[in-house]
Short mmCIF file of C-alpha atoms in Angstrom, two decimals:
data_model
loop_
_atom_site.label_atom_id
_atom_site.label_comp_id
_atom_site.label_asym_id
_atom_site.label_seq_id
_atom_site.Cartn_x
_atom_site.Cartn_y
_atom_site.Cartn_z
CA UNK A 1 61.76 -100.00 -131.04
CA UNK A 2 60.96 -99.91 -127.30
CA UNK A 3 58.93 -102.66 -125.78
CA UNK A 4 55.23 -102.09 -124.97
CA UNK A 5 55.82 -101.42 -121.29
CA UNK A 6 58.47 -98.96 -122.19
CA UNK A 7 55.95 -97.34 -124.51
CA UNK A 8 53.49 -96.76 -121.71
CA UNK A 9 56.20 -95.32 -119.55
CA UNK A 10 57.43 -93.31 -122.50
CA UNK A 11 54.03 -91.75 -122.88
CA UNK A 12 54.12 -90.54 -119.29
CA UNK A 13 57.60 -89.18 -119.77
CA UNK A 14 56.43 -87.39 -122.86
CA UNK A 15 53.73 -85.68 -120.83
CA UNK A 16 56.23 -84.47 -118.25
CA UNK A 17 58.58 -83.25 -120.94
CA UNK A 18 55.75 -81.35 -122.55
CA UNK A 19 55.22 -79.54 -119.29
CA UNK A 20 58.86 -78.52 -119.34
CA UNK A 21 58.57 -77.20 -122.85
CA UNK A 22 55.56 -75.16 -121.95
CA UNK A 23 57.65 -73.15 -119.50
CA UNK A 24 59.84 -71.92 -122.33
CA UNK A 25 63.02 -72.20 -120.32
CA UNK A 26 66.18 -71.12 -122.01
CA UNK A 27 68.38 -73.92 -123.30
CA UNK A 28 71.43 -72.76 -121.38
CA UNK A 29 69.82 -71.71 -118.12
CA UNK A 30 66.18 -72.84 -117.69
CA UNK A 31 66.30 -72.04 -113.99
CA UNK A 32 66.67 -68.35 -114.75
CA UNK A 33 64.57 -68.08 -117.90
CA UNK A 34 61.12 -69.48 -117.27
CA UNK A 35 58.59 -69.13 -120.04
CA UNK A 36 55.00 -68.32 -119.30
CA UNK A 37 52.47 -71.13 -119.76
CA UNK A 38 51.68 -71.12 -123.47
CA UNK A 39 48.28 -72.77 -122.99
CA UNK A 40 49.57 -76.17 -124.18
CA UNK A 41 48.15 -78.95 -122.01
CA UNK A 42 50.94 -80.87 -120.20
CA UNK A 43 50.93 -84.39 -118.72
CA UNK A 44 52.94 -87.57 -118.20
CA UNK A 45 52.48 -91.29 -118.46
CA UNK A 46 52.90 -92.44 -114.81
CA UNK A 47 51.13 -95.83 -114.84
CA UNK A 48 48.31 -97.41 -116.82
CA UNK A 49 45.89 -97.90 -113.88
CA UNK A 50 44.81 -96.28 -110.60
CA UNK A 51 48.43 -95.69 -109.57
CA UNK A 52 48.88 -93.48 -112.59
CA UNK A 53 45.84 -91.44 -111.59
CA UNK A 54 47.10 -91.01 -108.00
CA UNK A 55 50.60 -90.00 -109.12
CA UNK A 56 49.34 -87.02 -111.09
CA UNK A 57 48.80 -85.13 -107.86
CA UNK A 58 52.24 -86.10 -106.57
CA UNK A 59 53.92 -84.95 -109.77
CA UNK A 60 52.08 -81.64 -109.50
CA UNK A 61 53.44 -81.09 -105.98
CA UNK A 62 56.97 -81.99 -107.13
CA UNK A 63 56.64 -79.32 -109.80
CA UNK A 64 55.61 -76.68 -107.29
CA UNK A 65 51.90 -76.86 -107.97
CA UNK A 66 52.09 -77.16 -111.75
CA UNK A 67 48.66 -77.90 -113.25
CA UNK A 68 48.77 -81.36 -114.84
CA UNK A 69 45.95 -81.21 -117.37
CA UNK A 70 46.58 -84.42 -119.37
CA UNK A 71 45.93 -87.93 -118.10
CA UNK A 72 47.51 -90.53 -120.41
CA UNK A 73 47.14 -94.33 -120.44
CA UNK A 74 47.04 -97.34 -122.80
CA UNK A 75 44.58 -100.14 -123.42
CA UNK A 76 46.14 -103.62 -123.31
CA UNK A 77 46.50 -105.11 -126.81
CA UNK A 78 46.86 -108.80 -125.95
CA UNK A 79 43.13 -109.61 -126.30
CA UNK A 80 40.15 -107.99 -127.96
CA UNK A 81 38.45 -107.63 -124.59
CA UNK A 82 41.07 -105.08 -123.55
CA UNK A 83 40.74 -103.22 -126.85
CA UNK A 84 36.95 -103.06 -126.27
CA UNK A 85 37.66 -101.24 -122.98
CA UNK A 86 36.56 -104.03 -120.68
CA UNK A 87 39.13 -103.02 -118.06
CA UNK A 88 38.34 -101.56 -114.65
CA UNK A 89 40.99 -98.84 -114.61
CA UNK A 90 39.07 -96.87 -117.26
CA UNK A 91 36.61 -95.96 -114.54
CA UNK A 92 39.39 -94.33 -112.48
CA UNK A 93 40.57 -92.29 -115.44
CA UNK A 94 37.04 -91.28 -116.35
CA UNK A 95 36.41 -90.09 -112.80
CA UNK A 96 39.58 -87.96 -112.87
CA UNK A 97 38.61 -86.45 -116.23
CA UNK A 98 35.09 -85.53 -115.16
CA UNK A 99 36.36 -83.70 -112.08
CA UNK A 100 37.52 -80.70 -114.18
CA UNK A 101 36.27 -79.55 -117.57
CA UNK A 102 39.73 -78.23 -118.42
CA UNK A 103 41.30 -81.70 -118.29
CA UNK A 104 42.08 -83.97 -121.25
CA UNK A 105 42.03 -87.76 -121.35
CA UNK A 106 44.42 -89.35 -123.92
CA UNK A 107 43.97 -93.08 -124.62
CA UNK A 108 46.28 -95.17 -126.83
CA UNK A 109 44.21 -97.83 -128.65
CA UNK A 110 45.77 -100.86 -130.49
CA UNK A 111 44.31 -101.84 -133.86
CA UNK A 112 45.04 -105.59 -133.46
CA UNK A 113 45.06 -108.25 -130.72
CA UNK A 114 48.42 -109.89 -129.89
CA UNK A 115 49.81 -106.44 -130.59
CA UNK A 116 53.27 -107.02 -129.07
CA UNK A 117 53.91 -110.68 -130.02
CA UNK A 118 56.30 -110.03 -132.94
CA UNK A 119 53.88 -111.21 -135.59
CA UNK A 120 55.42 -111.61 -139.08
CA UNK A 121 54.78 -109.12 -141.86
CA UNK A 122 52.90 -111.78 -143.88
CA UNK A 123 50.51 -112.44 -141.04
CA UNK A 124 50.19 -108.72 -140.30
CA UNK A 125 49.19 -108.20 -143.93
CA UNK A 126 46.35 -110.76 -143.62
CA UNK A 127 45.12 -109.06 -140.40
CA UNK A 128 45.15 -105.64 -142.07
CA UNK A 129 43.06 -106.87 -144.97
CA UNK A 130 40.58 -108.50 -142.61
CA UNK A 131 40.20 -105.26 -140.76
CA UNK A 132 39.70 -103.31 -144.02
CA UNK A 133 36.84 -105.69 -144.84
CA UNK A 134 35.07 -104.89 -141.53
CA UNK A 135 35.87 -108.10 -139.63
CA UNK A 136 36.79 -106.16 -136.45
CA UNK A 137 34.25 -103.32 -136.55
CA UNK A 138 32.25 -104.58 -133.60
CA UNK A 139 35.22 -104.41 -131.23
CA UNK A 140 35.63 -100.67 -131.81
CA UNK A 141 31.90 -100.04 -131.59
CA UNK A 142 31.90 -101.53 -128.10
CA UNK A 143 34.87 -99.37 -127.12
CA UNK A 144 33.08 -96.22 -128.23
CA UNK A 145 29.96 -97.15 -126.29
CA UNK A 146 32.05 -97.89 -123.21
CA UNK A 147 33.76 -94.49 -123.26
CA UNK A 148 30.48 -92.64 -123.79
CA UNK A 149 28.87 -94.55 -120.92
CA UNK A 150 31.77 -93.55 -118.62
CA UNK A 151 31.19 -89.89 -119.36
CA UNK A 152 34.35 -89.33 -121.43
CA UNK A 153 32.95 -88.98 -124.98
CA UNK A 154 35.64 -86.41 -125.88
CA UNK A 155 38.58 -88.77 -125.33
CA UNK A 156 41.60 -88.29 -127.60
CA UNK A 157 42.10 -91.65 -129.35
CA UNK A 158 45.76 -92.30 -130.35
CA UNK A 159 44.88 -95.10 -132.77
CA UNK A 160 47.61 -97.51 -134.04
CA UNK A 161 50.49 -95.34 -132.71
CA UNK A 162 53.97 -95.66 -134.27
CA UNK A 163 52.47 -97.42 -137.32
CA UNK A 164 55.62 -96.61 -139.37
CA UNK A 165 57.84 -98.81 -137.15
CA UNK A 166 58.43 -102.58 -136.86
CA UNK A 167 57.33 -103.33 -133.30
CA UNK A 168 53.54 -103.57 -133.22
CA UNK A 169 51.12 -105.90 -134.99
CA UNK A 170 49.12 -102.82 -136.12
CA UNK A 171 52.08 -101.57 -138.18
CA UNK A 172 51.44 -100.10 -141.66
CA UNK A 173 54.39 -101.30 -143.81
CA UNK A 174 53.03 -104.79 -144.81
CA UNK A 175 50.01 -103.18 -146.61
CA UNK A 176 49.80 -99.36 -146.49
CA UNK A 177 46.77 -99.07 -148.77
CA UNK A 178 44.55 -101.48 -146.81
CA UNK A 179 45.96 -100.14 -143.56
CA UNK A 180 44.48 -96.72 -144.39
CA UNK A 181 41.16 -98.34 -145.30
CA UNK A 182 41.17 -100.18 -142.00
CA UNK A 183 41.82 -96.89 -140.09
CA UNK A 184 38.90 -95.21 -141.82
CA UNK A 185 36.54 -98.09 -140.94
CA UNK A 186 37.46 -97.83 -137.25
CA UNK A 187 36.88 -94.06 -137.23
CA UNK A 188 33.53 -94.38 -139.03
CA UNK A 189 32.31 -97.06 -136.65
CA UNK A 190 33.22 -95.13 -133.50
CA UNK A 191 31.68 -91.91 -134.82
CA UNK A 192 28.34 -93.65 -135.34
CA UNK A 193 27.89 -94.11 -131.58
CA UNK A 194 25.44 -91.49 -130.24
CA UNK A 195 26.98 -88.88 -127.96
CA UNK A 196 30.59 -89.33 -129.07
CA UNK A 197 32.96 -86.38 -129.52
CA UNK A 198 36.19 -88.27 -130.09
CA UNK A 199 39.35 -86.78 -131.57
CA UNK A 200 41.62 -89.13 -133.53
CA UNK A 201 45.38 -88.59 -133.26
CA UNK A 202 47.63 -89.97 -136.03
CA UNK A 203 51.01 -90.35 -134.21
CA UNK A 204 53.97 -91.95 -136.09
CA UNK A 205 57.49 -92.44 -134.78
CA UNK A 206 59.99 -89.65 -135.56
CA UNK A 207 62.05 -90.37 -138.73
CA UNK A 208 61.54 -92.79 -141.55
CA UNK A 209 61.82 -95.98 -139.49
CA UNK A 210 60.31 -98.84 -141.57
CA UNK A 211 58.30 -96.60 -143.91
CA UNK A 212 57.81 -92.90 -144.41
CA UNK A 213 54.82 -92.14 -142.20
CA UNK A 214 53.15 -89.81 -144.73
CA UNK A 215 52.47 -92.94 -146.85
CA UNK A 216 50.23 -94.22 -144.07
CA UNK A 217 48.23 -91.01 -143.61
CA UNK A 218 44.51 -91.95 -143.96
CA UNK A 219 43.22 -88.52 -144.97
CA UNK A 220 42.09 -85.25 -143.40
CA UNK A 221 38.49 -86.38 -142.92
CA UNK A 222 39.65 -89.15 -140.57
CA UNK A 223 42.35 -87.32 -138.61
CA UNK A 224 41.90 -84.52 -136.09
CA UNK A 225 45.45 -84.27 -134.70
CA UNK A 226 48.84 -85.17 -136.22
CA UNK A 227 51.17 -86.28 -133.44
CA UNK A 228 54.71 -87.64 -133.18
CA UNK A 229 56.60 -89.82 -130.67
CA UNK A 230 60.16 -88.52 -130.31
CA UNK A 231 62.77 -90.08 -127.97
CA UNK A 232 66.43 -89.18 -127.60
CA UNK A 233 67.80 -91.82 -130.00
CA UNK A 234 68.89 -92.32 -133.59
CA UNK A 235 68.57 -91.43 -136.29
CA UNK A 236 70.32 -88.15 -135.56
CA UNK A 237 73.23 -87.47 -133.25
CA UNK A 238 72.04 -84.08 -132.08
CA UNK A 239 68.75 -82.40 -131.52
CA UNK A 240 69.28 -80.37 -134.68
CA UNK A 241 69.51 -83.68 -136.57
CA UNK A 242 66.20 -84.73 -135.07
CA UNK A 243 64.66 -81.53 -136.42
CA UNK A 244 66.02 -81.71 -139.96
CA UNK A 245 66.11 -85.46 -140.66
CA UNK A 246 63.66 -86.95 -143.21
CA UNK A 247 60.25 -87.28 -141.59
CA UNK A 248 61.70 -85.55 -138.54
CA UNK A 249 60.36 -82.82 -136.28
CA UNK A 250 60.32 -80.13 -138.96
CA UNK A 251 58.54 -82.38 -141.45
CA UNK A 252 55.95 -83.15 -138.82
CA UNK A 253 55.19 -79.49 -138.19
CA UNK A 254 55.12 -78.60 -141.87
CA UNK A 255 52.86 -81.52 -142.79
CA UNK A 256 50.35 -80.69 -140.06
CA UNK A 257 50.32 -77.04 -141.06
CA UNK A 258 49.72 -77.97 -144.71
CA UNK A 259 46.72 -80.08 -143.67
CA UNK A 260 45.52 -77.50 -141.14
CA UNK A 261 45.76 -79.89 -138.21
CA UNK A 262 46.83 -79.42 -134.63
CA UNK A 263 50.02 -81.22 -133.52
CA UNK A 264 50.87 -83.22 -130.42
CA UNK A 265 53.71 -85.13 -128.77
CA UNK A 266 52.04 -88.11 -127.00
CA UNK A 267 55.43 -89.68 -126.10
CA UNK A 268 58.85 -88.15 -125.62
CA UNK A 269 61.79 -88.65 -123.23
CA UNK A 270 65.35 -89.83 -122.70
CA UNK A 271 66.63 -93.15 -124.16
CA UNK A 272 69.88 -94.14 -125.91
CA UNK A 273 72.08 -91.30 -124.64
CA UNK A 274 71.23 -91.54 -120.95
CA UNK A 275 70.99 -88.45 -118.74
CA UNK A 276 70.98 -85.70 -121.36
CA UNK A 277 69.81 -82.31 -119.99
CA UNK A 278 70.57 -80.67 -123.34
CA UNK A 279 67.97 -82.82 -125.04
CA UNK A 280 65.38 -81.91 -122.36
CA UNK A 281 66.11 -78.20 -122.81
CA UNK A 282 65.88 -78.38 -126.59
CA UNK A 283 62.73 -80.46 -126.61
CA UNK A 284 61.00 -78.11 -124.21
CA UNK A 285 62.07 -75.19 -126.38
CA UNK A 286 60.72 -76.87 -129.49
CA UNK A 287 57.36 -77.50 -127.86
CA UNK A 288 57.17 -73.91 -126.68
CA UNK A 289 57.98 -72.68 -130.17
CA UNK A 290 55.41 -74.78 -132.05
CA UNK A 291 52.53 -74.79 -129.56
CA UNK A 292 51.14 -78.36 -129.75
CA UNK A 293 47.65 -79.15 -128.47
CA UNK A 294 49.20 -81.28 -125.72
CA UNK A 295 52.39 -83.21 -124.80
CA UNK A 296 53.18 -85.99 -122.30
CA UNK A 297 56.59 -87.23 -121.18
CA UNK A 298 57.05 -91.01 -120.59
CA UNK A 299 58.11 -91.06 -116.94
CA UNK A 300 59.72 -94.38 -116.08
CA UNK A 301 63.29 -95.58 -116.55
CA UNK A 302 65.16 -95.10 -118.76
CA UNK A 303 62.95 -92.33 -120.14
CA UNK A 304 61.72 -90.45 -117.11
CA UNK A 305 62.84 -87.51 -114.97
CA UNK A 306 60.68 -87.81 -111.84
CA UNK A 307 60.26 -91.55 -111.11
CA UNK A 308 63.61 -92.47 -112.69
CA UNK A 309 66.50 -91.45 -110.41
CA UNK A 310 69.21 -92.28 -112.94
CA UNK A 311 68.72 -88.98 -114.78
CA UNK A 312 69.36 -86.32 -112.09
CA UNK A 313 70.65 -83.59 -114.43
CA UNK A 314 67.75 -83.93 -116.81
CA UNK A 315 65.42 -84.10 -113.80
CA UNK A 316 66.80 -80.81 -112.51
CA UNK A 317 66.28 -79.11 -115.87
CA UNK A 318 62.78 -80.49 -116.19
CA UNK A 319 61.71 -79.47 -112.70
CA UNK A 320 63.29 -76.04 -112.89
CA UNK A 321 61.65 -75.32 -116.21
CA UNK A 322 58.12 -76.42 -115.28
CA UNK A 323 57.86 -75.23 -111.68
CA UNK A 324 55.76 -72.07 -111.64
CA UNK A 325 57.82 -69.02 -110.82
CA UNK A 326 57.25 -67.72 -107.30
CA UNK A 327 57.56 -63.96 -107.11
CA UNK A 328 60.34 -62.99 -104.74
CA UNK A 329 60.34 -60.08 -102.36
CA UNK A 330 60.18 -56.78 -104.08
CA UNK A 331 63.08 -54.55 -103.10
CA UNK A 332 61.88 -51.00 -103.20
CA UNK A 333 63.98 -48.74 -105.33
CA UNK A 334 65.04 -45.71 -103.32
CA UNK A 335 63.54 -42.59 -104.71
CA UNK A 336 66.08 -39.80 -104.98
CA UNK A 337 64.21 -36.54 -104.86
CA UNK A 338 64.98 -34.27 -107.73
CA UNK A 339 65.82 -30.77 -106.47
CA UNK A 340 63.33 -28.31 -107.66
CA UNK A 341 64.98 -25.17 -109.02
CA UNK A 342 62.52 -22.34 -108.73
CA UNK A 343 61.92 -20.57 -111.96
CA UNK A 344 62.09 -16.78 -111.48
CA UNK A 345 58.81 -15.20 -112.23
CA UNK A 346 59.21 -12.22 -114.55
CA UNK A 347 56.25 -9.94 -114.03
CA UNK A 348 54.47 -9.07 -117.19
CA UNK A 349 53.92 -5.31 -117.43
CA UNK A 350 50.30 -4.44 -117.52
CA UNK A 351 49.59 -1.93 -120.27
CA UNK A 352 46.41 -0.04 -119.39
CA UNK A 353 43.88 0.03 -122.13
CA UNK A 354 42.91 3.64 -122.90
CA UNK A 355 39.28 4.34 -122.28
CA UNK A 356 37.75 6.27 -125.17
CA UNK A 357 34.80 8.23 -123.84
CA UNK A 358 31.60 7.88 -125.76
CA UNK A 359 30.36 11.33 -126.79
CA UNK A 360 27.04 12.16 -125.22
CA UNK A 361 24.65 13.91 -127.62
CA UNK A 362 22.38 16.15 -125.52
CA UNK A 363 18.72 15.59 -126.20
CA UNK A 364 16.79 18.93 -126.09
CA UNK A 365 13.98 18.93 -123.64
CA UNK A 366 10.73 20.05 -125.25
CA UNK A 367 8.61 21.63 -122.52
CA UNK A 368 5.10 20.35 -122.33
CA UNK A 369 2.73 23.36 -122.32
CA UNK A 370 0.51 23.37 -119.31
CA UNK A 371 -2.95 24.76 -119.97
CA UNK A 372 -4.41 26.09 -116.71
CA UNK A 373 -7.92 25.06 -116.11
CA UNK A 374 -9.93 28.26 -115.45
CA UNK A 375 -11.99 28.24 -112.38
CA UNK A 376 -15.58 28.82 -113.41
CA UNK A 377 -17.34 30.84 -110.63
CA UNK A 378 -20.75 29.79 -109.62
CA UNK A 379 -23.07 32.73 -110.45
CA UNK A 380 -25.02 34.05 -107.54
CA UNK A 381 -28.56 35.20 -108.19
CA UNK A 382 -28.93 38.83 -107.05
CA UNK A 383 -31.51 39.41 -104.44
CA UNK A 384 -33.70 42.36 -105.64
CA UNK A 385 -34.01 45.06 -103.13
CA UNK A 386 -37.63 46.03 -102.59
CA UNK A 387 -37.73 49.88 -102.14
CA UNK A 388 -39.60 51.35 -99.29
CA UNK A 389 -42.42 53.50 -100.77
CA UNK A 390 -41.86 57.14 -100.12
CA UNK A 391 -43.92 60.13 -101.04
CA UNK A 392 -41.67 61.89 -103.45
CA UNK A 393 -42.09 65.38 -104.66
CA UNK A 394 -43.20 64.97 -108.20
CA UNK A 395 -40.62 66.47 -110.40
CA UNK A 396 -39.75 65.95 -113.92
CA UNK A 397 -36.41 64.38 -113.88
CA UNK A 398 -33.83 65.99 -115.97
CA UNK A 399 -32.07 63.31 -117.80
CA UNK A 400 -28.40 63.54 -117.58
CA UNK A 401 -26.40 63.25 -120.69
CA UNK A 402 -23.97 60.48 -120.18
CA UNK A 403 -20.42 61.21 -120.80
CA UNK A 404 -18.91 58.54 -122.92
CA UNK A 405 -16.12 56.87 -121.16
CA UNK A 406 -13.14 55.69 -122.94
CA UNK A 407 -12.80 52.09 -122.15
CA UNK A 408 -9.66 51.10 -120.49
CA UNK A 409 -7.84 48.50 -122.56
CA UNK A 410 -7.52 45.10 -121.02
CA UNK A 411 -4.26 44.47 -119.34
CA UNK A 412 -1.87 41.94 -120.69
CA UNK A 413 -2.78 38.38 -119.78
CA UNK A 414 -1.21 37.34 -116.61
CA UNK A 415 -0.94 34.09 -114.87
CA UNK A 416 -2.93 35.46 -111.93
CA UNK A 417 -6.45 34.20 -111.79
CA UNK A 418 -9.10 37.01 -112.18
CA UNK A 419 -11.34 37.92 -109.31
CA UNK A 420 -14.97 37.65 -110.23
CA UNK A 421 -16.97 40.93 -110.26
CA UNK A 422 -20.25 40.68 -108.45
CA UNK A 423 -22.82 42.97 -110.20
CA UNK A 424 -24.73 45.43 -108.01
CA UNK A 425 -28.47 45.74 -108.78
CA UNK A 426 -29.71 49.08 -109.98
CA UNK A 427 -32.04 51.03 -107.54
CA UNK A 428 -34.92 52.55 -109.54
CA UNK A 429 -35.65 56.28 -109.17
CA UNK A 430 -39.30 57.07 -108.24
CA UNK A 431 -41.28 58.78 -111.02
CA UNK A 432 -43.76 61.67 -110.64
CA UNK A 433 -47.18 60.16 -110.16
CA UNK A 434 -48.81 62.95 -112.10
CA UNK A 435 -47.23 61.94 -115.16
CA UNK A 436 -48.59 58.53 -114.71
CA UNK A 437 -46.73 55.41 -114.88
CA UNK A 438 -44.28 55.24 -117.62
CA UNK A 439 -44.60 52.44 -119.98
CA UNK A 440 -41.48 50.56 -119.94
CA UNK A 441 -39.76 50.66 -123.21
CA UNK A 442 -38.47 47.50 -124.57
CA UNK A 443 -34.94 46.95 -123.60
CA UNK A 444 -32.77 47.07 -126.60
CA UNK A 445 -30.88 43.92 -127.31
CA UNK A 446 -27.34 44.48 -126.48
CA UNK A 447 -25.34 44.86 -129.58
CA UNK A 448 -22.33 42.85 -130.00
CA UNK A 449 -19.70 45.51 -130.37
CA UNK A 450 -16.87 45.00 -132.74
CA UNK A 451 -13.71 43.88 -131.08
CA UNK A 452 -12.19 46.68 -129.18
CA UNK A 453 -15.42 48.85 -129.18
CA UNK A 454 -16.29 49.90 -125.61
CA UNK A 455 -19.86 49.74 -124.50
CA UNK A 456 -21.11 53.03 -122.90
CA UNK A 457 -22.16 52.76 -119.35
CA UNK A 458 -25.78 53.60 -118.58
CA UNK A 459 -25.93 56.46 -116.06
CA UNK A 460 -27.97 55.97 -113.02
CA UNK A 461 -30.77 58.56 -112.64
CA UNK A 462 -30.45 60.80 -109.62
CA UNK A 463 -33.63 60.96 -107.44
CA UNK A 464 -35.34 64.37 -107.43
CA UNK A 465 -35.64 66.33 -104.25
CA UNK A 466 -39.08 65.96 -102.69
CA UNK A 467 -41.44 68.86 -103.23
CA UNK A 468 -42.90 70.63 -100.15
CA UNK A 469 -46.31 70.09 -101.59
CA UNK A 470 -47.30 66.70 -100.75
CA UNK A 471 -49.26 65.24 -103.61
CA UNK A 472 -51.28 62.25 -103.15
CA UNK A 473 -49.07 59.36 -102.76
CA UNK A 474 -48.70 57.42 -105.91
CA UNK A 475 -47.31 53.99 -106.08
CA UNK A 476 -44.22 54.45 -108.08
CA UNK A 477 -43.64 52.23 -111.02
CA UNK A 478 -40.21 50.97 -111.38
CA UNK A 479 -38.34 53.05 -113.84
CA UNK A 480 -36.44 51.32 -116.52
CA UNK A 481 -33.37 53.24 -117.51
CA UNK A 482 -33.08 53.99 -121.19
CA UNK A 483 -29.97 53.02 -122.98
CA UNK A 484 -27.73 55.83 -124.00
CA UNK A 485 -27.41 56.59 -127.68
CA UNK A 486 -24.90 54.52 -129.51
CA UNK A 487 -21.85 56.61 -130.25
CA UNK A 488 -20.00 56.47 -133.48
CA UNK A 489 -18.26 53.26 -134.20
CA UNK A 490 -14.83 53.58 -132.68
CA UNK A 491 -11.79 51.59 -133.64
CA UNK A 492 -11.94 47.90 -132.83
CA UNK A 493 -11.45 47.36 -129.16
CA UNK A 494 -11.41 44.27 -127.07
CA UNK A 495 -14.88 42.90 -126.52
CA UNK A 496 -16.46 43.91 -123.22
CA UNK A 497 -18.96 41.75 -121.55
CA UNK A 498 -22.56 43.00 -121.78
CA UNK A 499 -24.50 44.26 -118.87
CA UNK A 500 -25.52 41.82 -116.30
CA UNK A 501 -22.83 39.43 -117.47
CA UNK A 502 -19.44 38.40 -116.25
CA UNK A 503 -16.46 37.21 -118.30
CA UNK A 504 -13.11 35.87 -117.16
CA UNK A 505 -10.12 35.54 -119.46
CA UNK A 506 -7.08 33.47 -118.51
CA UNK A 507 -3.93 33.85 -120.56
CA UNK A 508 -2.24 30.66 -121.78
CA UNK A 509 1.53 30.52 -121.49
CA UNK A 510 3.14 28.17 -124.07
CA UNK A 511 6.65 29.16 -123.22
CA UNK A 512 8.82 31.72 -124.82
CA UNK A 513 9.69 29.90 -128.03
CA UNK A 514 6.25 28.43 -128.69
CA UNK A 515 4.52 31.78 -127.94
CA UNK A 516 6.57 33.33 -130.68
CA UNK A 517 5.10 30.86 -133.13
CA UNK A 518 1.42 30.89 -132.11
CA UNK A 519 1.16 34.27 -130.38
CA UNK A 520 -0.34 35.07 -127.03
CA UNK A 521 -3.57 33.22 -126.38
CA UNK A 522 -6.11 33.24 -123.60
CA UNK A 523 -9.18 31.31 -122.56
CA UNK A 524 -12.31 33.31 -121.61
CA UNK A 525 -15.36 32.17 -119.67
CA UNK A 526 -18.56 34.24 -119.83
CA UNK A 527 -21.42 34.22 -117.36
CA UNK A 528 -24.62 35.94 -118.67
CA UNK A 529 -27.08 37.34 -116.12
CA UNK A 530 -29.39 38.96 -118.68
CA UNK A 531 -33.01 38.27 -119.31
CA UNK A 532 -32.43 35.14 -121.25
CA UNK A 533 -30.16 33.67 -118.62
CA UNK A 534 -32.89 32.92 -116.11
CA UNK A 535 -31.24 35.13 -113.50
CA UNK A 536 -32.87 38.40 -114.51
CA UNK A 537 -35.12 39.44 -111.62
CA UNK A 538 -36.79 42.50 -113.07
#
C-alpha cells in the first residue's frame, strides 16, 4: 500500500480526477465530448496545510475557471495531539470553507497514534480492543469540539480510511468485531458535542486487499457515506477488471445502493502503470455515470496530473475534460428564401338568396263618426212695441176664418247648420171701446201634436177702418188673439215647435255603412219663449 505521504497526495489527485469525471468526457475523445457538470462536488489533495489551500485557486485557473468545491486534507497520525486537531493549518481550511456555503471540507482522521509505524497485527489487536472499551474516547471528543469552534461543524470525517489494507495501525483485519465497536464509540462521542453536523465516510481500498471490506462495515446508523479509494494498480489489469473484481467498483456501488447511502471517491489517481490517459478517461466516465457525492484526485507524483509533470498525456485528458466549455463564435446559417408560389384565387360564385315577400294583410279602416256639436243660439228677449193710442172707429171686427195650411215637411237633414228664426211680436188690433174691454181668455196650453201633425197658424186680425164719427177715445185693451179651432187629427207629421219657441235640428252623419244600420239621426235643440220660459212679455 502507498506510504502516508503518498496517501495525502493521492487524496488530492482523487479530487482532481473527480472533477474530470464530472465533465463526462468521452473515453476516446474527451476534448470534443465534454459532459455538463453533474452536480458532483470536485476537488484535489494539493497539500495538507496552507499551501494546499492556496493551490486550490491555482488549480481552478489551470482548469479554465473550474469551480473547486472540495478542500481535502489529513490530520497527522503520529501523536494523539494531531488526531485531536491541535494543528494550526485547520484554521486555514476552516476559513476557506466558511467563505462559501457551497463548499465542502473533507478531513481524513486516523483512529490510532503511530498510525504509519508498521505496528504488528498482535499489537494492533490490543489497540483495537482498548479503543472498543472507550480508552480513547476523549481524544475524539476534543477533535469534535475543535471543529465546531472553528465553524466547520459539517465536516466530512473519513475515519480509519483503507481499513481493509495492511498499511495503517487503524486497520481492521486483526479484530474486525472489536474494530466495528471501536468505530461506533468514536461516532457516538463526536455526535454528543453540541452544534455538530458531521458526516462519517466509510472508505475502504478497492478490492479485497487484506480482508473483504464489507466485514468491517459498522452499520447504517454509524455511516453516512460509503466511499472507496481506487488507484490505477492491481488487482486488475484493465479498468474493466477494476469494476468487476471482488469488492471492486461495482460491488461498492451495489453495496451503497442496498444500504441507501451516498458514495464517494476520496482518493483516486495514477500509480503502477504510469501515464495512463485511458484510466483517467474511464475513471471520469465511471464517476459521471454513478454520481458520487464528491471525488478528489491525489495530485502529487506519481499520482497527479497537475503538479506531477511525468504524466503529460493523462494531464491533457484531465484538463480537457474538466475545463468548462467556452462557447465559440456562432456562424449564422444563411437563410435561403423559399420562393412563394402564389395560389390562384378561384372566385366563389355568389348565389343570390331569393327574397320572399311577406304578404301584407290590409287592415280596414273603421271611420270614427264625428258628432257635430250644435251651436245653441242665445235667445234674445223681444222688445214689446208700445202702440201709439189712436182713436179708432169702433167697429165690430169680423173674424177671419183661418185657412189651414198644410205644413211643409222638413227637409232632409243636411250638414249645413240651421239659421235661427227670430220671432216677430204680434201687434194687437184696437177693439171698439163701446163694447168694453174684452176679457182676455185664457190662452190654451199648446197641445203637443202627434209627430207629423202641423200646428195651424193663428191669423193676425186686420185693424178696422176708422169710423167718421169720432167716439170718445177709449183706451184700447190689448187684444189677445184666440186660437183657431183644432182641425181633425191628420196623419203623423214631424213635430213643429210651438209658438214663441225655436227649435234647431242637426242631422248626424255616421257614414254610409253605419247609417244603413242605425238609420238617419239628428240632434234637435229647442228654445221656448212661451209664458213659462220667462221671456213672455205680454
